[in-house]
Structures are given as structure tokens and as C-alpha cells.
PDB file of C-alpha atoms in Angstrom:
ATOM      1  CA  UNK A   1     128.384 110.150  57.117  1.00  0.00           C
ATOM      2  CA  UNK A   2     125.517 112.624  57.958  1.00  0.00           C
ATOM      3  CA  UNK A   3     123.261 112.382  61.240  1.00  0.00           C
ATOM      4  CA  UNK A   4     120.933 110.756  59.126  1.00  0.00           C
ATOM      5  CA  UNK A   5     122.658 107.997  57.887  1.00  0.00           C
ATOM      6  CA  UNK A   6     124.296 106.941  61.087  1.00  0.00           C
ATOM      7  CA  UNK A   7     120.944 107.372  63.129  1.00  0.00           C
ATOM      8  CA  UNK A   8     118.888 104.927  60.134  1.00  0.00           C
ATOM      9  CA  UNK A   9     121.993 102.884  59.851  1.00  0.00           C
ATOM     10  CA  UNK A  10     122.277 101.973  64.197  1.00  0.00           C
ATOM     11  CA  UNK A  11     118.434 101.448  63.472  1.00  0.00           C
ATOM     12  CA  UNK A  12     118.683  99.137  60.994  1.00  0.00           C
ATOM     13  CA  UNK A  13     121.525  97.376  62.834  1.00  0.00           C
ATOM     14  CA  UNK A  14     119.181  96.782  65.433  1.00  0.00           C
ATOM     15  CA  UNK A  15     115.709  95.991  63.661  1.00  0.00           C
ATOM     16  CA  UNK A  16     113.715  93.160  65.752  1.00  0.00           C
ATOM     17  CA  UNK A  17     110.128  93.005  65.336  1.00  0.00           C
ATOM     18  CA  UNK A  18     108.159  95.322  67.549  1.00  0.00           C
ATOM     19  CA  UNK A  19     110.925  97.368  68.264  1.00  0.00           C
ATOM     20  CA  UNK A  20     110.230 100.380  70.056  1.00  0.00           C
ATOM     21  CA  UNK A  21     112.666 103.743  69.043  1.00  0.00           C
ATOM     22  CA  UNK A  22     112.379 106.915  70.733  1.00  0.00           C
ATOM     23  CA  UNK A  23     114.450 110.145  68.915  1.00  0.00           C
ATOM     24  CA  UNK A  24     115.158 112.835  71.241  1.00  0.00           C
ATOM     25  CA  UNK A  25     114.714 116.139  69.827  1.00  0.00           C
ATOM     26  CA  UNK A  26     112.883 115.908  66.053  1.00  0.00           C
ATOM     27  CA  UNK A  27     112.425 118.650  64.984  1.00  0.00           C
ATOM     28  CA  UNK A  28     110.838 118.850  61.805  1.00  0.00           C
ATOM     29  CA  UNK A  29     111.103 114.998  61.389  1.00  0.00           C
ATOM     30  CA  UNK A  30     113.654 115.384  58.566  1.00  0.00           C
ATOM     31  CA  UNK A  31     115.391 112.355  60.240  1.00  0.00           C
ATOM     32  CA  UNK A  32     112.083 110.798  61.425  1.00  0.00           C
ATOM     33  CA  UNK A  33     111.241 110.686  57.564  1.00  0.00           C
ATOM     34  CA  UNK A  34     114.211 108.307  57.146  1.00  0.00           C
ATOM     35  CA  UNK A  35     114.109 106.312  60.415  1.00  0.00           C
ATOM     36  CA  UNK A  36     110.355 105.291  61.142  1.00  0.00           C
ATOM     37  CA  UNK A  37     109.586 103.510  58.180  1.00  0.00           C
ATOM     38  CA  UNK A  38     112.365 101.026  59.191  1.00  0.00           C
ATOM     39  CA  UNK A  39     110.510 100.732  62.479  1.00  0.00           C
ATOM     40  CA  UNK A  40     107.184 100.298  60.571  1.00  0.00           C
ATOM     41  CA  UNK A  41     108.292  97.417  58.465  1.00  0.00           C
ATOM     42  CA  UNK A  42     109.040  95.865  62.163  1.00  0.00           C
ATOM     43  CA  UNK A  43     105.497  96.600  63.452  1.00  0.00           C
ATOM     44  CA  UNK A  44     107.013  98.434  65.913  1.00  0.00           C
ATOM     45  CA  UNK A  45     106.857 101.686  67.931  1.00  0.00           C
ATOM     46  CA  UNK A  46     108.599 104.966  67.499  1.00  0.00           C
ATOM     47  CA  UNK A  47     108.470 108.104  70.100  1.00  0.00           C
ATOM     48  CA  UNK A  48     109.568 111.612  68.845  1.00  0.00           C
ATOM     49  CA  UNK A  49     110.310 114.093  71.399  1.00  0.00           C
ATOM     50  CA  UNK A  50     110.315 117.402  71.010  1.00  0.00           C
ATOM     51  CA  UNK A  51     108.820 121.217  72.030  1.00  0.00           C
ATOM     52  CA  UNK A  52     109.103 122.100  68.421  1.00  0.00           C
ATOM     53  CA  UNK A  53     110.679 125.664  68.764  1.00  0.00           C
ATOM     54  CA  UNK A  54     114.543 125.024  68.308  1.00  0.00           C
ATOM     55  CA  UNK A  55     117.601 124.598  69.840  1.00  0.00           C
ATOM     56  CA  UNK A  56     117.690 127.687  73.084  1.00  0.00           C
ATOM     57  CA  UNK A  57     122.130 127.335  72.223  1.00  0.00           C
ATOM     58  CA  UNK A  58     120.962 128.707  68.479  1.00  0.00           C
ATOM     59  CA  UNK A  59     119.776 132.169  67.405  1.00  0.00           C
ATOM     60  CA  UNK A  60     116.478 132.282  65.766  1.00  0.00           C
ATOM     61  CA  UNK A  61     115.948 131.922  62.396  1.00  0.00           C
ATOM     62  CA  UNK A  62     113.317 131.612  59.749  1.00  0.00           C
ATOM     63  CA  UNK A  63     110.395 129.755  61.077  1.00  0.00           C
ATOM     64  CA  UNK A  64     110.181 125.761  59.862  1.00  0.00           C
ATOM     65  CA  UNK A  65     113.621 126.535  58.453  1.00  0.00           C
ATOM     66  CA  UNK A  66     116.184 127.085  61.344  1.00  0.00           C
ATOM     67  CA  UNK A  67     117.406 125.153  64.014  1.00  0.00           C
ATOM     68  CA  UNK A  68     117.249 128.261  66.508  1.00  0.00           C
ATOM     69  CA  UNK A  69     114.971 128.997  69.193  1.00  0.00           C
ATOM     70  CA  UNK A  70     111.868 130.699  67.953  1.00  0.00           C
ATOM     71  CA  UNK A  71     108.844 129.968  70.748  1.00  0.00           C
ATOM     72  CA  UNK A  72     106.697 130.935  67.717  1.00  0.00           C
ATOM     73  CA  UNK A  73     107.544 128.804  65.359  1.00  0.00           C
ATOM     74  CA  UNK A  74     105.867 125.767  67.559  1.00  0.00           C
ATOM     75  CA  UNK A  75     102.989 125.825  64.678  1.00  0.00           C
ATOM     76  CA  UNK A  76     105.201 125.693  61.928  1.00  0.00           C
ATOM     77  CA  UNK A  77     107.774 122.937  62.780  1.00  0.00           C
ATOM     78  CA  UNK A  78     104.971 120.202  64.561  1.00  0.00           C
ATOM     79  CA  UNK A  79     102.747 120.565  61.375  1.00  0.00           C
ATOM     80  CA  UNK A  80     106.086 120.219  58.922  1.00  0.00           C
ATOM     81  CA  UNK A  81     106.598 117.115  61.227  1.00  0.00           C
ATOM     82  CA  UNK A  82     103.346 115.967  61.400  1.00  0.00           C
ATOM     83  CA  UNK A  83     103.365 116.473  56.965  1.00  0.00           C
ATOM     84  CA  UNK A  84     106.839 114.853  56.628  1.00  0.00           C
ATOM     85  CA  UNK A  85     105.440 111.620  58.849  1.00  0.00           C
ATOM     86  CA  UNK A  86     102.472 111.204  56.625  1.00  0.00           C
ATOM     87  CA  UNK A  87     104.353 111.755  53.761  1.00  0.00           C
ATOM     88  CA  UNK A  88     106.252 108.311  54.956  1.00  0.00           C
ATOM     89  CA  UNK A  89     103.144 106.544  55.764  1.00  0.00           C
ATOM     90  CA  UNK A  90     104.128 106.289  59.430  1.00  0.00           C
ATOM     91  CA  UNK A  91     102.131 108.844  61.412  1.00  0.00           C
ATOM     92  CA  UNK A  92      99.798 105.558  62.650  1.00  0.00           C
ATOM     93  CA  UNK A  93     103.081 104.335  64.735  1.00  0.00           C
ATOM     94  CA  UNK A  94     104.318 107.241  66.210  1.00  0.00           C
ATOM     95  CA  UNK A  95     103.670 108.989  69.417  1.00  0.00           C
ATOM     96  CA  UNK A  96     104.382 112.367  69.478  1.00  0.00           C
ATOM     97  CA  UNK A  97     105.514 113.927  73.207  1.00  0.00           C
ATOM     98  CA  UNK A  98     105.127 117.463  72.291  1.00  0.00           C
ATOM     99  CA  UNK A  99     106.801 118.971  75.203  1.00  0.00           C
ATOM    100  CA  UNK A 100     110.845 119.360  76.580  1.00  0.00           C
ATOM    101  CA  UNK A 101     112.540 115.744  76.943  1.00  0.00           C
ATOM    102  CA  UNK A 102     113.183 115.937  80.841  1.00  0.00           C
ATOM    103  CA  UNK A 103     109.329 115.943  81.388  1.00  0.00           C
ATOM    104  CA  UNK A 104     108.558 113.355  78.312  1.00  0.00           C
ATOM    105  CA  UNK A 105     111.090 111.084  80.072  1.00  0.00           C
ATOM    106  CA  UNK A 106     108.649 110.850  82.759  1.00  0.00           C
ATOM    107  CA  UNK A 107     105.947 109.376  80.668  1.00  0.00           C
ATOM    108  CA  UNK A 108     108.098 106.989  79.008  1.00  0.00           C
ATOM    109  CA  UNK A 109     107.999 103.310  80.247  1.00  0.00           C
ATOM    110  CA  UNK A 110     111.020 100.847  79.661  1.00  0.00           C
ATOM    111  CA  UNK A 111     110.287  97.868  78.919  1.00  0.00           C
ATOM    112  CA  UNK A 112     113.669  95.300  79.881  1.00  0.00           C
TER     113      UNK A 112
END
């Protein structure tokens, strides 16, 4: 079972209506793409969280295409995120935190 699967799959196990779900670290929203229309069909919320320049632990790659650290490639992975959200219909129920996840913690309120 990919990443993927088991992330949309714990989602779906846990689907209440207005559910909020925030993904750490998105990246170009290839698992976004599969996740936030579950969330949708709830009316709920979903955060994504990421800088949108890689992994720092990975070398750099192509631009859009590799997990690595690239501080330029910021452009090119938040507008293939921002595309593959649209492409899913869900860019009206997302937040976007466009920054590194210890300060987008901060601005995240809990709800119990």
C-alpha cells in the first residue's frame, strides 16, 4: 500500500461531516488530489502545509519534479499544487499555510 492509499484510506475511516484535515508537508498536492475531495463531500476543512521547495534531507532535483530541496522551485511546486487542487474541484476548502510547519503550527487552532 502506497502513501496515498493509506493517507485517503485513515481519511475515509474517519469521515464525519465538517471534518477538518490538515497534511503536513504537500508538496505538489499529488496526495492532496486524492484526499480533499473526501473531505469536500463532508463539507469540511482541509489545511496543507508546506514551504514548497523540498525535502532539505534530499538533493535537488528537477524543479516541480523532485522531492529535493530547491529554494527556487517555490513557484513551480505551489502553482502545480494550486493546478492539481482545482483540477479536484477542492481549492474553495483548502487553506494553504505556505510557510515551514513549526511556524504554521502556530496559526492552527484545535478545536476538542
Amino acid at each position: 500500500m502506497s502513501f496515498v492509499d493509506g493517507f485517503r484510506d485513515l481519511v475515509n475511516d474517519y469521515r464525519k461531516p465538517k471534518m477538518v484535515v490538515a497534511e503536513i508537508g504537500t508538496y505538489d498536492g499529488a496526495t492532496t488530489f486524492h484526499v480533499a475531495p473526501i473531505v469536500k463531500e463532508e463539507n469540511g476543512t482541509y489545511i496543507a502545509v508546506d514551504w514548497f521547495k523540498g525535502n532539505e534531507t534530499l538533493p535537488a532535483g528537477t524543479p516541480g519534479k523532485s522531492h529535493g530541496y530547491d529554494e527556487n522551485q517555490h513557484d513551480v511546486v505551489l502553482n502545480t499544487f494550486k493546478n492539481n487542487i482545482t483540477r479536484v474541484g477542492c481549492d474553495d476548502i483548502i487553506t494553504i499555510h505556505d510557510m515551514p510547519s513549526l511556524e504554521a503550527v502556530k496559526l492552527i487552532k484545535i478545536n476538542h
